[in-house]
Tab-separated table of C-alpha atoms in Angstrom:
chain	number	residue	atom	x	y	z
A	1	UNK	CA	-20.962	10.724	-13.373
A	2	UNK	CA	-18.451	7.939	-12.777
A	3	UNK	CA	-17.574	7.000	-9.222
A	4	UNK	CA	-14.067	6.032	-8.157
A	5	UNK	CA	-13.010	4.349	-4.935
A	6	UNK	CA	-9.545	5.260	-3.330
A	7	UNK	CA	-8.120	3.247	-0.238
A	8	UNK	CA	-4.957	3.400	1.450
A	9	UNK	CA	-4.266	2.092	5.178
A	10	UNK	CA	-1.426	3.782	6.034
A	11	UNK	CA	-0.479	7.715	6.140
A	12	UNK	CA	2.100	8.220	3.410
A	13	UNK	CA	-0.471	5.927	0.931
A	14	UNK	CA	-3.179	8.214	1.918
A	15	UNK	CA	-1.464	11.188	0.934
A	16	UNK	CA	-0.095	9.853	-1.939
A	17	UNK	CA	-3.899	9.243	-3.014
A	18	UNK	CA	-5.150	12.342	-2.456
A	19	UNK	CA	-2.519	13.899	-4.531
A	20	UNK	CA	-3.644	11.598	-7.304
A	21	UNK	CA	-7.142	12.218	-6.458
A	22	UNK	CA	-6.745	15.668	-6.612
A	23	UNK	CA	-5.461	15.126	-10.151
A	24	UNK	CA	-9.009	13.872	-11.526
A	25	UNK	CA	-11.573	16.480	-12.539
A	26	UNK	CA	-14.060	16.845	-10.038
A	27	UNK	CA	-16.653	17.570	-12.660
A	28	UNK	CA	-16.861	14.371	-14.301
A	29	UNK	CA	-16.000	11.768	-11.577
A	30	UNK	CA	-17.277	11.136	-8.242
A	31	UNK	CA	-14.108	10.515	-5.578
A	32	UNK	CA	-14.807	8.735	-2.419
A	33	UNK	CA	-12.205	7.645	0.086
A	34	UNK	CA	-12.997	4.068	2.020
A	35	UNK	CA	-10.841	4.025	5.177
A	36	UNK	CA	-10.166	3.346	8.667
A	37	UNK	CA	-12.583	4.991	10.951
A	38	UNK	CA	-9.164	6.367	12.390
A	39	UNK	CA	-8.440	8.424	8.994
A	40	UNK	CA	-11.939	10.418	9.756
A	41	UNK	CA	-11.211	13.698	8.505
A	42	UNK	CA	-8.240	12.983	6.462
A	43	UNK	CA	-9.689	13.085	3.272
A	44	UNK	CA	-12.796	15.627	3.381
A	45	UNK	CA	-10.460	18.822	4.979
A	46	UNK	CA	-9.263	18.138	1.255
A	47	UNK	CA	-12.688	18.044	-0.464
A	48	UNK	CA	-13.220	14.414	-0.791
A	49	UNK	CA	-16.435	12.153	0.479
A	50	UNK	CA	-15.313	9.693	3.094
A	51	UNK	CA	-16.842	6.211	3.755
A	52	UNK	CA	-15.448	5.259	6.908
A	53	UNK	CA	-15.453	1.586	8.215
A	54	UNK	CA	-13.883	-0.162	11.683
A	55	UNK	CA	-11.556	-1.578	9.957
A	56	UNK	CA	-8.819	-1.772	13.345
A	57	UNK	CA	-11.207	-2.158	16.015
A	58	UNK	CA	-10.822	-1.715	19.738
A	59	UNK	CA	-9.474	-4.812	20.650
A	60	UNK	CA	-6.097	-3.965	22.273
A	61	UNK	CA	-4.799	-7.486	22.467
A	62	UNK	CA	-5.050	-7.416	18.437
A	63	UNK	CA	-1.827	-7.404	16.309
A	64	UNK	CA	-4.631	-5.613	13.722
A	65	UNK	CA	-5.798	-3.195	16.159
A	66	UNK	CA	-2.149	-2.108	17.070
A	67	UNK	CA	-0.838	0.886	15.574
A	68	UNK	CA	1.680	1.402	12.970
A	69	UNK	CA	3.635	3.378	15.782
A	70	UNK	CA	3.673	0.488	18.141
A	71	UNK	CA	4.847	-1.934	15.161
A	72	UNK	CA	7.616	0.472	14.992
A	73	UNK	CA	8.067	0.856	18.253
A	74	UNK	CA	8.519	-2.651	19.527
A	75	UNK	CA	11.201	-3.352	17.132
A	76	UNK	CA	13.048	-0.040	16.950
A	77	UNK	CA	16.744	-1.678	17.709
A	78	UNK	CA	16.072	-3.529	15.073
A	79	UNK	CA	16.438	-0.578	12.407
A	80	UNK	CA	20.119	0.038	13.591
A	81	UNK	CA	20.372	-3.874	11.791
A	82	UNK	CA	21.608	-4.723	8.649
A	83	UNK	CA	18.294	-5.256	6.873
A	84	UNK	CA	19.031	-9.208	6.302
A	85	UNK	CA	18.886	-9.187	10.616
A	86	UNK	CA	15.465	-7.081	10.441
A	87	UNK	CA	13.530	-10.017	8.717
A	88	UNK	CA	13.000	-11.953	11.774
A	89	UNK	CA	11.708	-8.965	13.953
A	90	UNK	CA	10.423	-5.645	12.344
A	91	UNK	CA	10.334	-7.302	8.880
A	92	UNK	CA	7.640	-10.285	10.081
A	93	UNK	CA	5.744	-8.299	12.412
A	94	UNK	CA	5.243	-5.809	9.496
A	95	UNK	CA	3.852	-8.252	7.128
A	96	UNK	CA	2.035	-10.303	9.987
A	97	UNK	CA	0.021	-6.865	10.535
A	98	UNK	CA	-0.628	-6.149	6.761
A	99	UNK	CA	-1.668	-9.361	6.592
A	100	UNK	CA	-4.131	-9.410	9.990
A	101	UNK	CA	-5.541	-5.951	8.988
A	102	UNK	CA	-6.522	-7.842	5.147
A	103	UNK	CA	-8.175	-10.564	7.147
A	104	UNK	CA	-10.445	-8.245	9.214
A	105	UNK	CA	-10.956	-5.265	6.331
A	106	UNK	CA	-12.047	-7.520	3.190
A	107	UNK	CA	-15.925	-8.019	4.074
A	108	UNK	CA	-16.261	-4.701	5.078
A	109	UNK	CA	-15.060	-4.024	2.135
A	110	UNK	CA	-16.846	-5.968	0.352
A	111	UNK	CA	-19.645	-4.461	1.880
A	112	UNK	CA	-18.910	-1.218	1.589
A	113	UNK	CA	-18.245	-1.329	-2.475
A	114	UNK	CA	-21.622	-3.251	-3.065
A	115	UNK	CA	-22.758	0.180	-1.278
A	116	UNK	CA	-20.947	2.403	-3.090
A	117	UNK	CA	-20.772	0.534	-6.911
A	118	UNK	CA	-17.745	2.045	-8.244
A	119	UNK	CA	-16.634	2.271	-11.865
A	120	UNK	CA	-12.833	1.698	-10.853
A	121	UNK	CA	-10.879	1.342	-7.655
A	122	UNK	CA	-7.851	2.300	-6.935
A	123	UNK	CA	-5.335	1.129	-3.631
A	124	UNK	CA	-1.972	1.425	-2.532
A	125	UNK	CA	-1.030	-1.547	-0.811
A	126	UNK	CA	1.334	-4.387	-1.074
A	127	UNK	CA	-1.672	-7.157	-0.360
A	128	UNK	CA	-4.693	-8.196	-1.884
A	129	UNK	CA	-7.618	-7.569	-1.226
A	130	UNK	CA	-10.061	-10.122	-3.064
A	131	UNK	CA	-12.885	-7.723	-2.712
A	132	UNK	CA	-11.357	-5.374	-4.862
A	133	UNK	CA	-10.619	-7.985	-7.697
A	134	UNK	CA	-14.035	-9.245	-7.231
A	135	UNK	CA	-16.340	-6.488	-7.127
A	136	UNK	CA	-16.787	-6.599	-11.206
A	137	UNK	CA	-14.916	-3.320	-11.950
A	138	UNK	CA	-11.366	-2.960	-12.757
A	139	UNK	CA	-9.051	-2.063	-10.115
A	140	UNK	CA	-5.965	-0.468	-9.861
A	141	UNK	CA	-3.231	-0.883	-8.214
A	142	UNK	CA	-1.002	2.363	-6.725
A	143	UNK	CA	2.661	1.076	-6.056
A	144	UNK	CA	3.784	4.502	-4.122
A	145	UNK	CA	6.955	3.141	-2.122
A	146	UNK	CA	9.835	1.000	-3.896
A	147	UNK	CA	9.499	-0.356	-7.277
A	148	UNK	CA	10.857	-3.620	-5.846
A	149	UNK	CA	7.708	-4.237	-4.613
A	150	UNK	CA	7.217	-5.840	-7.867
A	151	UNK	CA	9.821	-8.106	-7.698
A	152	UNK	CA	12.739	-9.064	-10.843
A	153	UNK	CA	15.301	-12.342	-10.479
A	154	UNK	CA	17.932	-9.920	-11.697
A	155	UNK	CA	17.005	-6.647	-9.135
A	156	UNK	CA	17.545	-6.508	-5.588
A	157	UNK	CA	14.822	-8.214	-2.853
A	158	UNK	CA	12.047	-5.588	-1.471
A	159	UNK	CA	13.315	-4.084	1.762
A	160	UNK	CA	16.968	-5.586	1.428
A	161	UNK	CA	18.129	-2.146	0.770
A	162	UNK	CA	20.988	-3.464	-2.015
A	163	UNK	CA	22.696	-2.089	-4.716
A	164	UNK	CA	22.175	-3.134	-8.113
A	165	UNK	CA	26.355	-3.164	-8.509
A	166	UNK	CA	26.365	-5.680	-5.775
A	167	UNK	CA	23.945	-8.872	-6.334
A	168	UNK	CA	26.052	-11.656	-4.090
A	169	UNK	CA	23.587	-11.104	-1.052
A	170	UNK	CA	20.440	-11.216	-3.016
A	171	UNK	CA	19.867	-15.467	-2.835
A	172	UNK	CA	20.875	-15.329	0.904
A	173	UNK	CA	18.593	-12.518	1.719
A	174	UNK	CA	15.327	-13.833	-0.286
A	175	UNK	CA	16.386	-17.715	1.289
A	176	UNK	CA	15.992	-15.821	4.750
A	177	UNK	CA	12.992	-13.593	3.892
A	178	UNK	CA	10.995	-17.185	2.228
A	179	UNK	CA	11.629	-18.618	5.260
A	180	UNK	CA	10.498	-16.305	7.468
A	181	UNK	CA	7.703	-15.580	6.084
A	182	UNK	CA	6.373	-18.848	5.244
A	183	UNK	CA	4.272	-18.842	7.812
A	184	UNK	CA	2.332	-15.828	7.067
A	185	UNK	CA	2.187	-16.619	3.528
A	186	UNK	CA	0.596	-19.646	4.316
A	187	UNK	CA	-2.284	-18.160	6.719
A	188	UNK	CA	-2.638	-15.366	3.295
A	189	UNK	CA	-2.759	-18.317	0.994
A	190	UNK	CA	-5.733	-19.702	3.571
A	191	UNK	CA	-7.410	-16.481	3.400
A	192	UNK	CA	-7.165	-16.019	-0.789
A	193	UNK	CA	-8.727	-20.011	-0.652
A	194	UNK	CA	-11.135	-18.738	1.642
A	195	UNK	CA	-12.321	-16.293	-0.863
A	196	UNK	CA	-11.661	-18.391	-3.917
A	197	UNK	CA	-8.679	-16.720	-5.320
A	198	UNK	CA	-5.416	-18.432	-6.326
A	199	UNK	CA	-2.878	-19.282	-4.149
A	200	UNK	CA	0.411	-16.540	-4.910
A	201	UNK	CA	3.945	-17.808	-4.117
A	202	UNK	CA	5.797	-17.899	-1.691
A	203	UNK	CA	6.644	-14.268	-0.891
A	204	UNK	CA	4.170	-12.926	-3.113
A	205	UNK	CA	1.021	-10.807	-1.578
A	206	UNK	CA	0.040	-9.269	-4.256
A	207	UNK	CA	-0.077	-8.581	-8.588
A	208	UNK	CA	0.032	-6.364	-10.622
A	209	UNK	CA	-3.184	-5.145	-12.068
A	210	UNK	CA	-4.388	-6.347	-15.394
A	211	UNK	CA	-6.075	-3.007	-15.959
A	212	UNK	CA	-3.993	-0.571	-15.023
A	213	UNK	CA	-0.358	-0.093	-12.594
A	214	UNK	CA	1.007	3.743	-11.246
A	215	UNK	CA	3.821	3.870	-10.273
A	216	UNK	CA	4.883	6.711	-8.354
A	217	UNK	CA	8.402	7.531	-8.575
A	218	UNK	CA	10.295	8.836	-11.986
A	219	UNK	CA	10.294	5.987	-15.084
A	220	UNK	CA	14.164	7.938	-15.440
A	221	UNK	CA	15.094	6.679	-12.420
A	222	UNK	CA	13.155	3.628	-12.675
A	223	UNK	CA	15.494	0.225	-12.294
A	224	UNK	CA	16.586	-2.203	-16.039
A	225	UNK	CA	14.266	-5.263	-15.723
A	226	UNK	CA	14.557	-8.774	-16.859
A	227	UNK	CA	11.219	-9.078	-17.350
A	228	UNK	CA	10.113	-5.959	-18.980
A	229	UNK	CA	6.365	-4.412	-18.354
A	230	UNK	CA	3.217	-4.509	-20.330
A	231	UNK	CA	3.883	-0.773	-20.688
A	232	UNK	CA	0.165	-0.366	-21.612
A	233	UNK	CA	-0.908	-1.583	-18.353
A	234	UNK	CA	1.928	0.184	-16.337
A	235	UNK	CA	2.135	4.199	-15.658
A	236	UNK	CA	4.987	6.570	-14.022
A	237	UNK	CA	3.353	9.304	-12.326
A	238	UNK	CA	7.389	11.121	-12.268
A	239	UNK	CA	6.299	12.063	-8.645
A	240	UNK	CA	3.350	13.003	-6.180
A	241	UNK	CA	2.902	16.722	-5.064
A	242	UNK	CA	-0.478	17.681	-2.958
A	243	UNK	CA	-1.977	20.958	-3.404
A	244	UNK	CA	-2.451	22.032	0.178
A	245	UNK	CA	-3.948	25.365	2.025
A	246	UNK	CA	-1.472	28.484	1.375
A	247	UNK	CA	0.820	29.070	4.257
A	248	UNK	CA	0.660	32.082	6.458
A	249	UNK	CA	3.728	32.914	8.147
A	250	UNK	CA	2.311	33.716	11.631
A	251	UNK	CA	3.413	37.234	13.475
A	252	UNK	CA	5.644	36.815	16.778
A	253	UNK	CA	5.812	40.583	17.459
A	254	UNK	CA	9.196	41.264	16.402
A	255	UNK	CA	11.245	42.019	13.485
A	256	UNK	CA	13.373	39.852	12.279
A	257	UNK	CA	14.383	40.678	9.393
């Protein structure tokens, strides 16, 4: 029986996952889920084996022990923005915390797959990992939120939020966004050295897989690249529905129908 690792550090990922997961036949392949001590739970209520690691930590002064909600939180005026005035506030502190949480998680993952010796592994994230690309099994990569994560000269930025009718405010909105995050790039580039992986650039966290891509969302929606896929390496899932508990419609004592 073949193992396969899933990890995902944020909700809608981890969902996502699981409804993939729950798409592989439980006869033939082991499925365990490597995650946050904070996701305990999560993933067995569903069926799944759960290697949990402290990936966040206690330490409340941490940007990587903060919580997505404070993230939010502390920049929340900054979603009533047009998106090209998010980049120095939400924007940032979103990829500084991606980027801090990578730091901290990669030997214990690293650890944990030399435990576990998967076949594949599969993770939704828009980083890298170098333990996954490193452990000597192919690895997968889930890209569950925007296509434009994987970015195209001729498509609009990741998070600008632009039409495809209107490409004026793509240079000034990816001149903004390199600048920004220059910073953060570099202390990623520092940590891919670190591990002796390539340096990606500027603005770039992460590749596509040379094994195997899913996409999420529908191919018929999917946007008209310049630079067209290796369509052997790259599938389109046309959606992600999990198979849940049925639903009882509780009693209140009266009729209402």
């Amino acid at each position: 029986m073949k193992t396969i690792v899933f990890f995902a550090d944020a909700i809608g990922q981890a969902y996502n996952c699981i409804a993939i997961a729950q798409n592989i036949p439980k006869d033939n392949f082991k499925i365990i889920f490597v995650a946050d001590n904070s996701f305990a739970g999560m993933f067995s209520k569903y069926g799944f084996t759960e290697h949990l690691l402290d990936i966040h930590g206690n330490d409340e002064e941490s940007q990587v022990a903060q919580s997505w909600s404070n993230v939010v939180h502390e920049n929340n005026a900054a979603h009533r923005l047009p998106t090209i005035e998010q980049i120095d506030t939400y924007i940032t502190a979103y990829y500084k915390a991606i980027v801090e949480g990578a730091i901290k998680a990669n030997p214990l993952l690293k650890k944990a797959l030399a435990e576990i010796k998967p076949d594949p592994i599969c993770f939704d994230d828009v980083v890298l990992y170098p333990a996954f690309k490193q452990q000597g099994c192919p690895w997968v990569r889930i890209i569950s939120c925007n296509e434009l994560e994987v970015p195209d000269p001729k498509l609009p930025p990741a998070l600008s939020g632009y039409s495809t009718s209107d490409s004026t405010s793509y240079a000034r909105f990816r001149y903004q966004f390199l600048a920004s995050i220059q910073p953060i790039h570099e202390q990623f580039n520092q940590f891919l050295a670190d591990h002796h992986e390539k340096p990606y650039p500027n603005g770039q966290f992460l590749e596509l897989s040379p094994f195997q891509n899913l996409f999420i969302f529908p191919r018929a929606v999917a946007y008209s690249r310049s630079e067209a896929f290796h369509w052997n390496k790259v599938t389109y899932l046309n959606g992600c529905v999990r198979q849940e508990a049925p639903y009882v419609i509780p009693s209140f004592g009266v009729d209402i129908a």
